[in-house]
Amino acid sequence: MRKNLAVIALLACATPALAEDFDTFAAQGAELDAYLQCVPYARDVSGIQIYGDAHTWWDQAQGRYATGSTPRPGAVMAFSAHRNMQLGHVAAVSRVLDSRRVLLDHANWSPINGRRGQIEKDVLAVDVSPNNDWSEVRVWYAPLGKVGTTAWPVDGFIYSDRKPQPRRQIAMAPARKQTSKRFLSAFADFAD
């Protein structure tokens, strides 16, 4: 049992998806449900090799990558930590529409069909900064079916040193509606 518990704990730490029942999971050779965070997705589509929480990308990029306040296809828009987005956010610019509008590819922004961790491609972001410097943006939010109402602070753009790559699908699997009670009970001894 301890071995199975250790394996389940490692799976929970290594991936954001949780196995409902490890014995059944392992016996069936099943795959974990997809739940993608913005950082690995932005890293994959942009080629920018920065690791760690999204709010750290801007500082990490200094001296390693060109940065600025002008959007370009393939660049990563680095969002600052703000209100309930304490870890920040990163999104790849897929297309520049005009001086105030871009399209983004990103993961884990909108819950889609009630599930977080989804990939959104070519969603609208609008520069709402008073000085037209991309320091604040409003971003398409799927539950509203339009650009959201929050002005999110942006540190700037991190420019990739490679040409934008064709977008490929990272993962797709139905998300589990909720974590099983059996799985959660395995960690009851570690709860506060």
Short mmCIF file of N, CA and C in Angstrom, two decimals:
data_model
loop_
_atom_site.label_atom_id
_atom_site.label_comp_id
_atom_site.label_asym_id
_atom_site.label_seq_id
_atom_site.Cartn_x
_atom_site.Cartn_y
_atom_site.Cartn_z
N MET A 1 0.83 -1.20 0.00
CA MET A 1 0.00 0.00 0.00
C MET A 1 0.87 1.26 0.00
N ARG A 2 1.96 1.25 0.83
CA ARG A 2 2.84 2.42 0.87
C ARG A 2 3.45 2.70 -0.50
N LYS A 3 3.81 1.61 -1.21
CA LYS A 3 4.40 1.79 -2.54
C LYS A 3 3.40 2.45 -3.49
N ASN A 4 2.15 1.94 -3.46
CA ASN A 4 1.12 2.55 -4.31
C ASN A 4 0.86 4.00 -3.93
N LEU A 5 0.84 4.29 -2.63
CA LEU A 5 0.63 5.66 -2.16
C LEU A 5 1.76 6.57 -2.63
N ALA A 6 2.99 6.07 -2.56
CA ALA A 6 4.14 6.86 -3.02
C ALA A 6 4.05 7.14 -4.52
N VAL A 7 3.64 6.14 -5.28
CA VAL A 7 3.51 6.32 -6.73
C VAL A 7 2.40 7.32 -7.03
N ILE A 8 1.28 7.23 -6.31
CA ILE A 8 0.18 8.17 -6.51
C ILE A 8 0.64 9.58 -6.16
N ALA A 9 1.36 9.72 -5.07
CA ALA A 9 1.85 11.05 -4.67
C ALA A 9 2.79 11.62 -5.73
N LEU A 10 3.67 10.77 -6.27
CA LEU A 10 4.57 11.24 -7.32
C LEU A 10 3.79 11.66 -8.56
N LEU A 11 2.79 10.89 -8.93
CA LEU A 11 1.97 11.26 -10.07
C LEU A 11 1.27 12.59 -9.83
N ALA A 12 0.77 12.78 -8.62
CA ALA A 12 0.07 14.03 -8.31
C ALA A 12 1.01 15.22 -8.38
N CYS A 13 2.26 15.04 -7.96
CA CYS A 13 3.22 16.13 -8.00
C CYS A 13 3.76 16.36 -9.40
N ALA A 14 3.93 15.30 -10.16
CA ALA A 14 4.55 15.41 -11.47
C ALA A 14 3.60 15.91 -12.54
N THR A 15 2.31 15.70 -12.33
CA THR A 15 1.33 16.13 -13.32
C THR A 15 0.18 16.80 -12.60
N PRO A 16 -0.49 17.72 -13.26
CA PRO A 16 -1.62 18.35 -12.63
C PRO A 16 -2.86 17.48 -12.62
N ALA A 17 -2.87 16.43 -13.40
CA ALA A 17 -4.02 15.54 -13.42
C ALA A 17 -3.85 14.48 -12.34
N LEU A 18 -4.95 13.99 -11.80
CA LEU A 18 -4.90 13.03 -10.72
C LEU A 18 -5.54 11.72 -11.15
N ALA A 19 -4.90 10.61 -10.80
CA ALA A 19 -5.46 9.29 -11.09
C ALA A 19 -6.51 8.97 -10.04
N GLU A 20 -7.69 8.53 -10.48
CA GLU A 20 -8.77 8.25 -9.54
C GLU A 20 -8.46 7.01 -8.71
N ASP A 21 -7.94 5.99 -9.32
CA ASP A 21 -7.66 4.74 -8.63
C ASP A 21 -6.40 4.17 -9.28
N PHE A 22 -5.29 4.19 -8.56
CA PHE A 22 -4.02 3.82 -9.18
C PHE A 22 -4.01 2.38 -9.66
N ASP A 23 -4.57 1.43 -8.89
CA ASP A 23 -4.54 0.03 -9.31
C ASP A 23 -5.27 -0.16 -10.64
N THR A 24 -6.46 0.41 -10.74
CA THR A 24 -7.23 0.33 -11.99
C THR A 24 -6.51 1.09 -13.09
N PHE A 25 -6.01 2.25 -12.74
CA PHE A 25 -5.29 3.11 -13.67
C PHE A 25 -4.11 2.36 -14.28
N ALA A 26 -3.27 1.75 -13.43
CA ALA A 26 -2.08 1.04 -13.89
C ALA A 26 -2.46 -0.22 -14.69
N ALA A 27 -3.46 -0.95 -14.21
CA ALA A 27 -3.85 -2.19 -14.87
C ALA A 27 -4.39 -1.93 -16.27
N GLN A 28 -5.06 -0.83 -16.48
CA GLN A 28 -5.65 -0.54 -17.77
C GLN A 28 -4.68 0.17 -18.71
N GLY A 29 -3.52 0.56 -18.20
CA GLY A 29 -2.57 1.28 -19.03
C GLY A 29 -3.13 2.63 -19.47
N ALA A 30 -4.00 3.18 -18.64
CA ALA A 30 -4.67 4.44 -18.98
C ALA A 30 -3.70 5.60 -18.92
N GLU A 31 -4.10 6.69 -19.54
CA GLU A 31 -3.31 7.92 -19.49
C GLU A 31 -3.97 8.89 -18.52
N LEU A 32 -3.17 9.77 -17.95
CA LEU A 32 -3.71 10.79 -17.07
C LEU A 32 -4.50 11.81 -17.87
N ASP A 33 -5.51 12.38 -17.23
CA ASP A 33 -6.30 13.42 -17.88
C ASP A 33 -5.42 14.63 -18.15
N ALA A 34 -5.69 15.31 -19.25
CA ALA A 34 -4.92 16.50 -19.61
C ALA A 34 -5.34 17.68 -18.75
N TYR A 35 -4.37 18.41 -18.25
CA TYR A 35 -4.60 19.66 -17.53
C TYR A 35 -3.34 20.46 -17.74
N LEU A 36 -3.38 21.36 -18.66
CA LEU A 36 -2.18 22.05 -19.08
C LEU A 36 -2.08 23.43 -18.47
N GLN A 37 -0.93 23.76 -17.93
CA GLN A 37 -0.66 25.09 -17.40
C GLN A 37 -0.12 25.97 -18.52
N CYS A 38 -0.15 27.28 -18.29
CA CYS A 38 0.29 28.23 -19.32
C CYS A 38 1.79 28.15 -19.59
N VAL A 39 2.60 27.91 -18.57
CA VAL A 39 4.06 27.96 -18.73
C VAL A 39 4.58 26.90 -19.70
N PRO A 40 4.29 25.61 -19.51
CA PRO A 40 4.82 24.64 -20.47
C PRO A 40 4.27 24.84 -21.88
N TYR A 41 3.04 25.30 -21.97
CA TYR A 41 2.47 25.54 -23.29
C TYR A 41 3.20 26.70 -23.98
N ALA A 42 3.37 27.81 -23.29
CA ALA A 42 4.07 28.97 -23.87
C ALA A 42 5.51 28.61 -24.24
N ARG A 43 6.16 27.83 -23.39
CA ARG A 43 7.53 27.42 -23.68
C ARG A 43 7.58 26.58 -24.95
N ASP A 44 6.61 25.68 -25.09
CA ASP A 44 6.58 24.79 -26.25
C ASP A 44 6.32 25.55 -27.55
N VAL A 45 5.34 26.43 -27.55
CA VAL A 45 5.00 27.10 -28.81
C VAL A 45 5.96 28.24 -29.16
N SER A 46 6.64 28.81 -28.17
CA SER A 46 7.54 29.94 -28.45
C SER A 46 9.00 29.54 -28.58
N GLY A 47 9.38 28.45 -27.95
CA GLY A 47 10.79 28.07 -27.93
C GLY A 47 11.59 28.79 -26.86
N ILE A 48 10.95 29.64 -26.09
CA ILE A 48 11.63 30.37 -25.02
C ILE A 48 11.83 29.42 -23.84
N GLN A 49 13.06 29.18 -23.51
CA GLN A 49 13.40 28.19 -22.49
C GLN A 49 13.55 28.84 -21.12
N ILE A 50 12.43 29.26 -20.58
CA ILE A 50 12.39 29.80 -19.22
C ILE A 50 11.49 28.87 -18.42
N TYR A 51 11.88 28.63 -17.18
CA TYR A 51 11.14 27.73 -16.30
C TYR A 51 10.72 28.50 -15.06
N GLY A 52 9.76 27.95 -14.35
CA GLY A 52 9.27 28.59 -13.13
C GLY A 52 7.94 29.27 -13.38
N ASP A 53 7.37 29.80 -12.32
CA ASP A 53 6.06 30.45 -12.41
C ASP A 53 6.08 31.57 -13.44
N ALA A 54 4.93 31.80 -14.04
CA ALA A 54 4.80 32.80 -15.11
C ALA A 54 5.24 34.19 -14.65
N HIS A 55 4.94 34.56 -13.40
CA HIS A 55 5.29 35.91 -12.95
C HIS A 55 6.80 36.13 -12.86
N THR A 56 7.59 35.07 -12.96
CA THR A 56 9.05 35.20 -12.92
C THR A 56 9.68 35.30 -14.30
N TRP A 57 8.92 35.07 -15.35
CA TRP A 57 9.48 35.02 -16.70
C TRP A 57 10.11 36.34 -17.12
N TRP A 58 9.47 37.45 -16.83
CA TRP A 58 9.99 38.75 -17.28
C TRP A 58 11.38 38.99 -16.73
N ASP A 59 11.56 38.81 -15.42
CA ASP A 59 12.89 39.02 -14.82
C ASP A 59 13.89 38.01 -15.33
N GLN A 60 13.47 36.76 -15.49
CA GLN A 60 14.39 35.74 -15.99
C GLN A 60 14.83 36.02 -17.43
N ALA A 61 13.97 36.66 -18.20
CA ALA A 61 14.28 36.93 -19.61
C ALA A 61 15.34 38.01 -19.78
N GLN A 62 15.47 38.88 -18.79
CA GLN A 62 16.41 40.01 -18.91
C GLN A 62 17.83 39.49 -19.08
N GLY A 63 18.49 39.91 -20.14
CA GLY A 63 19.85 39.48 -20.43
C GLY A 63 19.94 38.15 -21.17
N ARG A 64 18.84 37.43 -21.24
CA ARG A 64 18.82 36.15 -21.95
C ARG A 64 18.10 36.24 -23.28
N TYR A 65 17.03 37.02 -23.30
CA TYR A 65 16.20 37.19 -24.49
C TYR A 65 15.94 38.68 -24.70
N ALA A 66 15.69 39.05 -25.92
CA ALA A 66 15.26 40.42 -26.18
C ALA A 66 13.86 40.60 -25.60
N THR A 67 13.61 41.76 -25.03
CA THR A 67 12.30 42.06 -24.45
C THR A 67 11.87 43.45 -24.91
N GLY A 68 10.59 43.72 -24.83
CA GLY A 68 10.10 45.04 -25.20
C GLY A 68 8.62 45.17 -24.97
N SER A 69 8.07 46.26 -25.48
CA SER A 69 6.65 46.55 -25.28
C SER A 69 5.85 46.51 -26.58
N THR A 70 6.44 45.96 -27.62
CA THR A 70 5.76 45.86 -28.91
C THR A 70 5.47 44.39 -29.22
N PRO A 71 4.21 44.04 -29.46
CA PRO A 71 3.91 42.64 -29.76
C PRO A 71 4.43 42.22 -31.13
N ARG A 72 4.89 40.98 -31.21
CA ARG A 72 5.34 40.35 -32.45
C ARG A 72 4.87 38.91 -32.45
N PRO A 73 4.55 38.36 -33.61
CA PRO A 73 4.20 36.94 -33.65
C PRO A 73 5.35 36.09 -33.09
N GLY A 74 5.00 35.14 -32.25
CA GLY A 74 5.98 34.26 -31.63
C GLY A 74 6.49 34.77 -30.30
N ALA A 75 6.26 36.03 -29.98
CA ALA A 75 6.69 36.57 -28.69
C ALA A 75 5.77 36.07 -27.58
N VAL A 76 6.28 36.08 -26.37
CA VAL A 76 5.47 35.71 -25.22
C VAL A 76 5.07 36.98 -24.48
N MET A 77 3.77 37.15 -24.26
CA MET A 77 3.25 38.23 -23.44
C MET A 77 3.35 37.77 -21.99
N ALA A 78 4.12 38.50 -21.19
CA ALA A 78 4.33 38.13 -19.78
C ALA A 78 3.43 38.99 -18.90
N PHE A 79 2.44 38.36 -18.29
CA PHE A 79 1.51 39.03 -17.40
C PHE A 79 2.10 39.09 -15.99
N SER A 80 1.88 40.19 -15.31
CA SER A 80 2.30 40.34 -13.92
C SER A 80 1.32 39.59 -13.01
N ALA A 81 1.79 39.25 -11.82
CA ALA A 81 0.87 38.71 -10.82
C ALA A 81 -0.12 39.82 -10.47
N HIS A 82 -1.39 39.45 -10.32
CA HIS A 82 -2.42 40.45 -10.07
C HIS A 82 -3.64 39.79 -9.46
N ARG A 83 -4.12 40.32 -8.38
CA ARG A 83 -5.33 39.85 -7.69
C ARG A 83 -5.35 38.33 -7.58
N ASN A 84 -6.34 37.67 -8.20
CA ASN A 84 -6.43 36.21 -8.05
C ASN A 84 -5.53 35.45 -9.02
N MET A 85 -4.69 36.17 -9.78
CA MET A 85 -3.73 35.53 -10.68
C MET A 85 -2.33 35.74 -10.08
N GLN A 86 -2.11 35.17 -8.91
CA GLN A 86 -0.89 35.40 -8.15
C GLN A 86 0.37 34.83 -8.79
N LEU A 87 0.22 33.85 -9.67
CA LEU A 87 1.39 33.26 -10.32
C LEU A 87 1.66 33.87 -11.68
N GLY A 88 0.88 34.89 -12.05
CA GLY A 88 1.06 35.51 -13.36
C GLY A 88 0.50 34.63 -14.46
N HIS A 89 0.84 34.98 -15.68
CA HIS A 89 0.37 34.21 -16.85
C HIS A 89 1.31 34.52 -18.01
N VAL A 90 1.48 33.58 -18.90
CA VAL A 90 2.23 33.80 -20.14
C VAL A 90 1.40 33.26 -21.30
N ALA A 91 1.48 33.98 -22.42
CA ALA A 91 0.72 33.62 -23.62
C ALA A 91 1.55 33.97 -24.84
N ALA A 92 1.47 33.14 -25.86
CA ALA A 92 2.22 33.39 -27.10
C ALA A 92 1.38 34.23 -28.06
N VAL A 93 1.99 35.22 -28.65
CA VAL A 93 1.31 36.05 -29.65
C VAL A 93 1.29 35.26 -30.95
N SER A 94 0.09 34.99 -31.46
CA SER A 94 -0.02 34.26 -32.73
C SER A 94 -0.14 35.22 -33.92
N ARG A 95 -0.70 36.41 -33.66
CA ARG A 95 -0.88 37.36 -34.76
C ARG A 95 -1.09 38.76 -34.19
N VAL A 96 -0.53 39.75 -34.85
CA VAL A 96 -0.76 41.15 -34.51
C VAL A 96 -1.80 41.68 -35.47
N LEU A 97 -2.93 42.14 -34.95
CA LEU A 97 -4.01 42.66 -35.80
C LEU A 97 -3.82 44.14 -36.11
N ASP A 98 -3.50 44.91 -35.09
CA ASP A 98 -3.23 46.34 -35.26
C ASP A 98 -2.52 46.83 -34.00
N SER A 99 -2.40 48.13 -33.84
CA SER A 99 -1.61 48.66 -32.72
C SER A 99 -2.23 48.39 -31.35
N ARG A 100 -3.48 47.98 -31.29
CA ARG A 100 -4.14 47.75 -30.01
C ARG A 100 -4.72 46.35 -29.85
N ARG A 101 -4.56 45.49 -30.86
CA ARG A 101 -5.17 44.17 -30.78
C ARG A 101 -4.21 43.09 -31.31
N VAL A 102 -4.13 41.99 -30.55
CA VAL A 102 -3.36 40.82 -30.97
C VAL A 102 -4.21 39.58 -30.73
N LEU A 103 -3.79 38.50 -31.36
CA LEU A 103 -4.37 37.19 -31.07
C LEU A 103 -3.34 36.40 -30.28
N LEU A 104 -3.81 35.67 -29.29
CA LEU A 104 -2.94 34.89 -28.41
C LEU A 104 -3.27 33.41 -28.50
N ASP A 105 -2.25 32.60 -28.29
CA ASP A 105 -2.40 31.16 -28.02
C ASP A 105 -1.95 30.98 -26.59
N HIS A 106 -2.80 30.37 -25.77
CA HIS A 106 -2.40 30.15 -24.38
C HIS A 106 -3.19 29.01 -23.76
N ALA A 107 -2.77 28.61 -22.59
CA ALA A 107 -3.41 27.51 -21.87
C ALA A 107 -3.81 27.98 -20.47
N ASN A 108 -4.87 27.36 -19.98
CA ASN A 108 -5.32 27.56 -18.60
C ASN A 108 -5.74 29.00 -18.31
N TRP A 109 -6.47 29.60 -19.22
CA TRP A 109 -7.03 30.94 -18.98
C TRP A 109 -8.52 30.82 -18.71
N SER A 110 -9.27 30.42 -19.71
CA SER A 110 -10.72 30.27 -19.58
C SER A 110 -11.08 28.85 -19.19
N PRO A 111 -12.00 28.70 -18.25
CA PRO A 111 -12.56 27.35 -18.09
C PRO A 111 -13.50 27.11 -19.28
N ILE A 112 -13.32 25.99 -19.94
CA ILE A 112 -14.14 25.65 -21.09
C ILE A 112 -14.92 24.40 -20.74
N ASN A 113 -16.23 24.48 -20.87
CA ASN A 113 -17.11 23.40 -20.43
C ASN A 113 -16.86 23.06 -18.96
N GLY A 114 -16.56 24.10 -18.18
CA GLY A 114 -16.35 23.92 -16.74
C GLY A 114 -14.99 23.38 -16.36
N ARG A 115 -14.08 23.25 -17.32
CA ARG A 115 -12.76 22.65 -17.03
C ARG A 115 -11.64 23.64 -17.25
N ARG A 116 -10.73 23.71 -16.30
CA ARG A 116 -9.52 24.53 -16.43
C ARG A 116 -8.48 23.74 -17.22
N GLY A 117 -7.37 24.42 -17.56
CA GLY A 117 -6.27 23.73 -18.22
C GLY A 117 -6.44 23.54 -19.70
N GLN A 118 -7.37 24.25 -20.30
CA GLN A 118 -7.64 24.10 -21.72
C GLN A 118 -6.75 25.02 -22.55
N ILE A 119 -6.50 24.62 -23.78
CA ILE A 119 -5.74 25.45 -24.72
C ILE A 119 -6.73 26.29 -25.51
N GLU A 120 -6.40 27.57 -25.67
CA GLU A 120 -7.18 28.46 -26.52
C GLU A 120 -6.23 29.02 -27.58
N LYS A 121 -6.68 29.02 -28.82
CA LYS A 121 -5.85 29.51 -29.92
C LYS A 121 -6.54 30.69 -30.58
N ASP A 122 -5.71 31.66 -30.94
CA ASP A 122 -6.18 32.86 -31.65
C ASP A 122 -7.31 33.57 -30.91
N VAL A 123 -7.09 33.81 -29.61
CA VAL A 123 -8.06 34.58 -28.83
C VAL A 123 -7.60 36.04 -28.76
N LEU A 124 -8.54 36.92 -28.71
CA LEU A 124 -8.27 38.35 -28.77
C LEU A 124 -7.75 38.90 -27.44
N ALA A 125 -6.71 39.72 -27.51
CA ALA A 125 -6.23 40.53 -26.39
C ALA A 125 -6.19 41.97 -26.88
N VAL A 126 -6.69 42.87 -26.04
CA VAL A 126 -6.79 44.28 -26.42
C VAL A 126 -5.96 45.11 -25.45
N ASP A 127 -5.11 45.95 -26.01
CA ASP A 127 -4.31 46.88 -25.20
C ASP A 127 -5.27 47.97 -24.69
N VAL A 128 -5.42 48.05 -23.38
CA VAL A 128 -6.28 49.08 -22.78
C VAL A 128 -5.47 50.06 -21.94
N SER A 129 -4.16 50.03 -22.11
CA SER A 129 -3.31 50.94 -21.34
C SER A 129 -3.52 52.38 -21.84
N PRO A 130 -3.48 53.34 -20.91
CA PRO A 130 -3.71 54.74 -21.31
C PRO A 130 -2.68 55.26 -22.32
N ASN A 131 -1.46 54.73 -22.28
CA ASN A 131 -0.40 55.22 -23.17
C ASN A 131 -0.16 54.32 -24.38
N ASN A 132 -1.06 53.38 -24.63
CA ASN A 132 -0.91 52.45 -25.76
C ASN A 132 0.45 51.76 -25.72
N ASP A 133 0.86 51.30 -24.51
CA ASP A 133 2.17 50.66 -24.36
C ASP A 133 2.07 49.19 -23.95
N TRP A 134 0.89 48.61 -24.06
CA TRP A 134 0.66 47.20 -23.75
C TRP A 134 0.96 46.86 -22.29
N SER A 135 0.84 47.83 -21.39
CA SER A 135 1.07 47.54 -19.97
C SER A 135 -0.19 47.03 -19.28
N GLU A 136 -1.34 47.12 -19.95
CA GLU A 136 -2.60 46.57 -19.45
C GLU A 136 -3.40 46.03 -20.63
N VAL A 137 -3.94 44.83 -20.45
CA VAL A 137 -4.73 44.23 -21.52
C VAL A 137 -6.01 43.62 -20.96
N ARG A 138 -6.97 43.53 -21.81
CA ARG A 138 -8.17 42.74 -21.55
C ARG A 138 -8.11 41.57 -22.52
N VAL A 139 -8.50 40.38 -22.05
CA VAL A 139 -8.32 39.15 -22.83
C VAL A 139 -9.66 38.42 -22.98
N TRP A 140 -9.84 37.82 -24.16
CA TRP A 140 -11.02 36.99 -24.42
C TRP A 140 -11.20 36.00 -23.28
N TYR A 141 -12.45 35.90 -22.80
CA TYR A 141 -12.78 34.98 -21.71
C TYR A 141 -13.98 34.16 -22.15
N ALA A 142 -13.76 32.88 -22.38
CA ALA A 142 -14.77 32.00 -22.98
C ALA A 142 -16.11 32.00 -22.24
N PRO A 143 -16.15 31.94 -20.89
CA PRO A 143 -17.47 31.93 -20.24
C PRO A 143 -18.31 33.17 -20.56
N LEU A 144 -17.67 34.30 -20.84
CA LEU A 144 -18.42 35.51 -21.21
C LEU A 144 -18.73 35.55 -22.70
N GLY A 145 -17.94 34.84 -23.50
CA GLY A 145 -18.10 34.89 -24.94
C GLY A 145 -17.63 36.21 -25.53
N LYS A 146 -16.74 36.88 -24.80
CA LYS A 146 -16.20 38.16 -25.26
C LYS A 146 -14.95 38.49 -24.45
N VAL A 147 -14.34 39.62 -24.76
CA VAL A 147 -13.18 40.07 -24.00
C VAL A 147 -13.64 40.36 -22.58
N GLY A 148 -12.86 39.92 -21.62
CA GLY A 148 -13.22 40.12 -20.22
C GLY A 148 -13.16 41.57 -19.79
N THR A 149 -13.62 41.82 -18.59
CA THR A 149 -13.71 43.20 -18.08
C THR A 149 -12.50 43.62 -17.27
N THR A 150 -11.66 42.68 -16.87
CA THR A 150 -10.49 43.01 -16.05
C THR A 150 -9.34 43.49 -16.93
N ALA A 151 -8.71 44.58 -16.51
CA ALA A 151 -7.48 45.06 -17.17
C ALA A 151 -6.31 44.40 -16.45
N TRP A 152 -5.67 43.45 -17.11
CA TRP A 152 -4.57 42.68 -16.53
C TRP A 152 -3.25 43.38 -16.79
N PRO A 153 -2.41 43.53 -15.76
CA PRO A 153 -1.10 44.18 -15.98
C PRO A 153 -0.15 43.24 -16.73
N VAL A 154 0.61 43.83 -17.65
CA VAL A 154 1.56 43.08 -18.46
C VAL A 154 2.94 43.71 -18.27
N ASP A 155 3.95 42.86 -18.04
CA ASP A 155 5.32 43.34 -17.94
C ASP A 155 5.86 43.72 -19.32
N GLY A 156 5.50 42.94 -20.32
CA GLY A 156 5.97 43.21 -21.68
C GLY A 156 6.03 41.92 -22.48
N PHE A 157 6.79 41.97 -23.57
CA PHE A 157 6.92 40.84 -24.48
C PHE A 157 8.34 40.30 -24.45
N ILE A 158 8.44 38.99 -24.45
CA ILE A 158 9.73 38.30 -24.52
C ILE A 158 9.81 37.73 -25.93
N TYR A 159 10.85 38.13 -26.64
CA TYR A 159 10.97 37.74 -28.05
C TYR A 159 11.79 36.46 -28.18
N SER A 160 11.23 35.53 -28.90
CA SER A 160 11.89 34.25 -29.14
C SER A 160 13.02 34.45 -30.15
N ASP A 161 14.06 33.65 -30.01
CA ASP A 161 15.16 33.73 -30.97
C ASP A 161 14.99 32.69 -32.08
N ARG A 162 13.81 32.14 -32.20
CA ARG A 162 13.53 31.23 -33.31
C ARG A 162 12.27 31.69 -34.02
N LYS A 163 12.10 31.23 -35.23
CA LYS A 163 10.89 31.55 -35.98
C LYS A 163 9.73 30.80 -35.35
N PRO A 164 8.54 31.41 -35.34
CA PRO A 164 7.39 30.69 -34.78
C PRO A 164 7.21 29.34 -35.46
N GLN A 165 6.98 28.32 -34.67
CA GLN A 165 6.80 26.97 -35.16
C GLN A 165 5.32 26.72 -35.43
N PRO A 166 5.04 25.79 -36.34
CA PRO A 166 3.63 25.43 -36.53
C PRO A 166 3.07 24.95 -35.21
N ARG A 167 1.86 25.36 -34.93
CA ARG A 167 1.25 24.96 -33.67
C ARG A 167 0.86 23.50 -33.74
N ARG A 168 1.14 22.80 -32.67
CA ARG A 168 0.76 21.40 -32.60
C ARG A 168 -0.03 21.17 -31.34
N GLN A 169 -0.80 20.13 -31.34
CA GLN A 169 -1.62 19.83 -30.18
C GLN A 169 -0.75 19.13 -29.16
N ILE A 170 -0.78 19.63 -27.93
CA ILE A 170 0.01 19.05 -26.85
C ILE A 170 -0.70 17.83 -26.26
N ALA A 171 -1.93 18.01 -25.85
CA ALA A 171 -2.67 16.91 -25.22
C ALA A 171 -4.15 17.20 -25.31
N MET A 172 -4.92 16.14 -25.38
CA MET A 172 -6.36 16.31 -25.33
C MET A 172 -6.94 15.06 -24.71
N ALA A 173 -7.66 15.24 -23.65
CA ALA A 173 -8.33 14.14 -22.99
C ALA A 173 -9.46 14.75 -22.17
N PRO A 174 -10.50 14.00 -21.96
CA PRO A 174 -11.58 14.55 -21.13
C PRO A 174 -11.10 14.71 -19.69
N ALA A 175 -11.48 15.79 -19.07
CA ALA A 175 -11.08 16.04 -17.69
C ALA A 175 -12.03 15.32 -16.74
N ARG A 176 -11.52 14.88 -15.64
CA ARG A 176 -12.32 14.25 -14.61
C ARG A 176 -13.16 15.33 -13.94
N LYS A 177 -14.43 15.05 -13.72
CA LYS A 177 -15.32 16.06 -13.16
C LYS A 177 -14.90 16.46 -11.75
N GLN A 178 -14.43 15.51 -10.95
CA GLN A 178 -13.93 15.83 -9.62
C GLN A 178 -13.00 14.72 -9.15
N THR A 179 -12.14 15.05 -8.22
CA THR A 179 -11.19 14.09 -7.68
C THR A 179 -11.95 13.09 -6.82
N SER A 180 -11.59 11.81 -6.91
CA SER A 180 -12.32 10.78 -6.17
C SER A 180 -12.07 10.90 -4.68
N LYS A 181 -13.05 10.47 -3.90
CA LYS A 181 -12.93 10.46 -2.43
C LYS A 181 -11.85 9.47 -2.01
N ARG A 182 -11.73 8.37 -2.75
CA ARG A 182 -10.71 7.38 -2.42
C ARG A 182 -9.31 7.97 -2.55
N PHE A 183 -9.09 8.72 -3.62
CA PHE A 183 -7.78 9.35 -3.80
C PHE A 183 -7.51 10.35 -2.69
N LEU A 184 -8.48 11.20 -2.40
CA LEU A 184 -8.29 12.22 -1.36
C LEU A 184 -8.08 11.59 0.01
N SER A 185 -8.75 10.46 0.29
CA SER A 185 -8.59 9.81 1.59
C SER A 185 -7.17 9.27 1.77
N ALA A 186 -6.48 8.97 0.69
CA ALA A 186 -5.10 8.49 0.79
C ALA A 186 -4.18 9.54 1.38
N PHE A 187 -4.57 10.81 1.29
CA PHE A 187 -3.75 11.90 1.80
C PHE A 187 -4.32 12.51 3.08
N ALA A 188 -5.34 11.89 3.66
CA ALA A 188 -5.98 12.44 4.84
C ALA A 188 -5.01 12.60 6.01
N ASP A 189 -4.05 11.69 6.14
CA ASP A 189 -3.09 11.77 7.26
C ASP A 189 -2.16 12.97 7.12
N PHE A 190 -2.05 13.53 5.92
CA PHE A 190 -1.13 14.64 5.70
C PHE A 190 -1.83 16.00 5.75
N ALA A 191 -3.15 15.99 5.92
CA ALA A 191 -3.91 17.25 5.94
C ALA A 191 -3.61 18.01 7.23
N ASP A 192 -3.80 19.32 7.15
CA ASP A 192 -3.57 20.17 8.32
C ASP A 192 -4.54 19.91 9.43
#
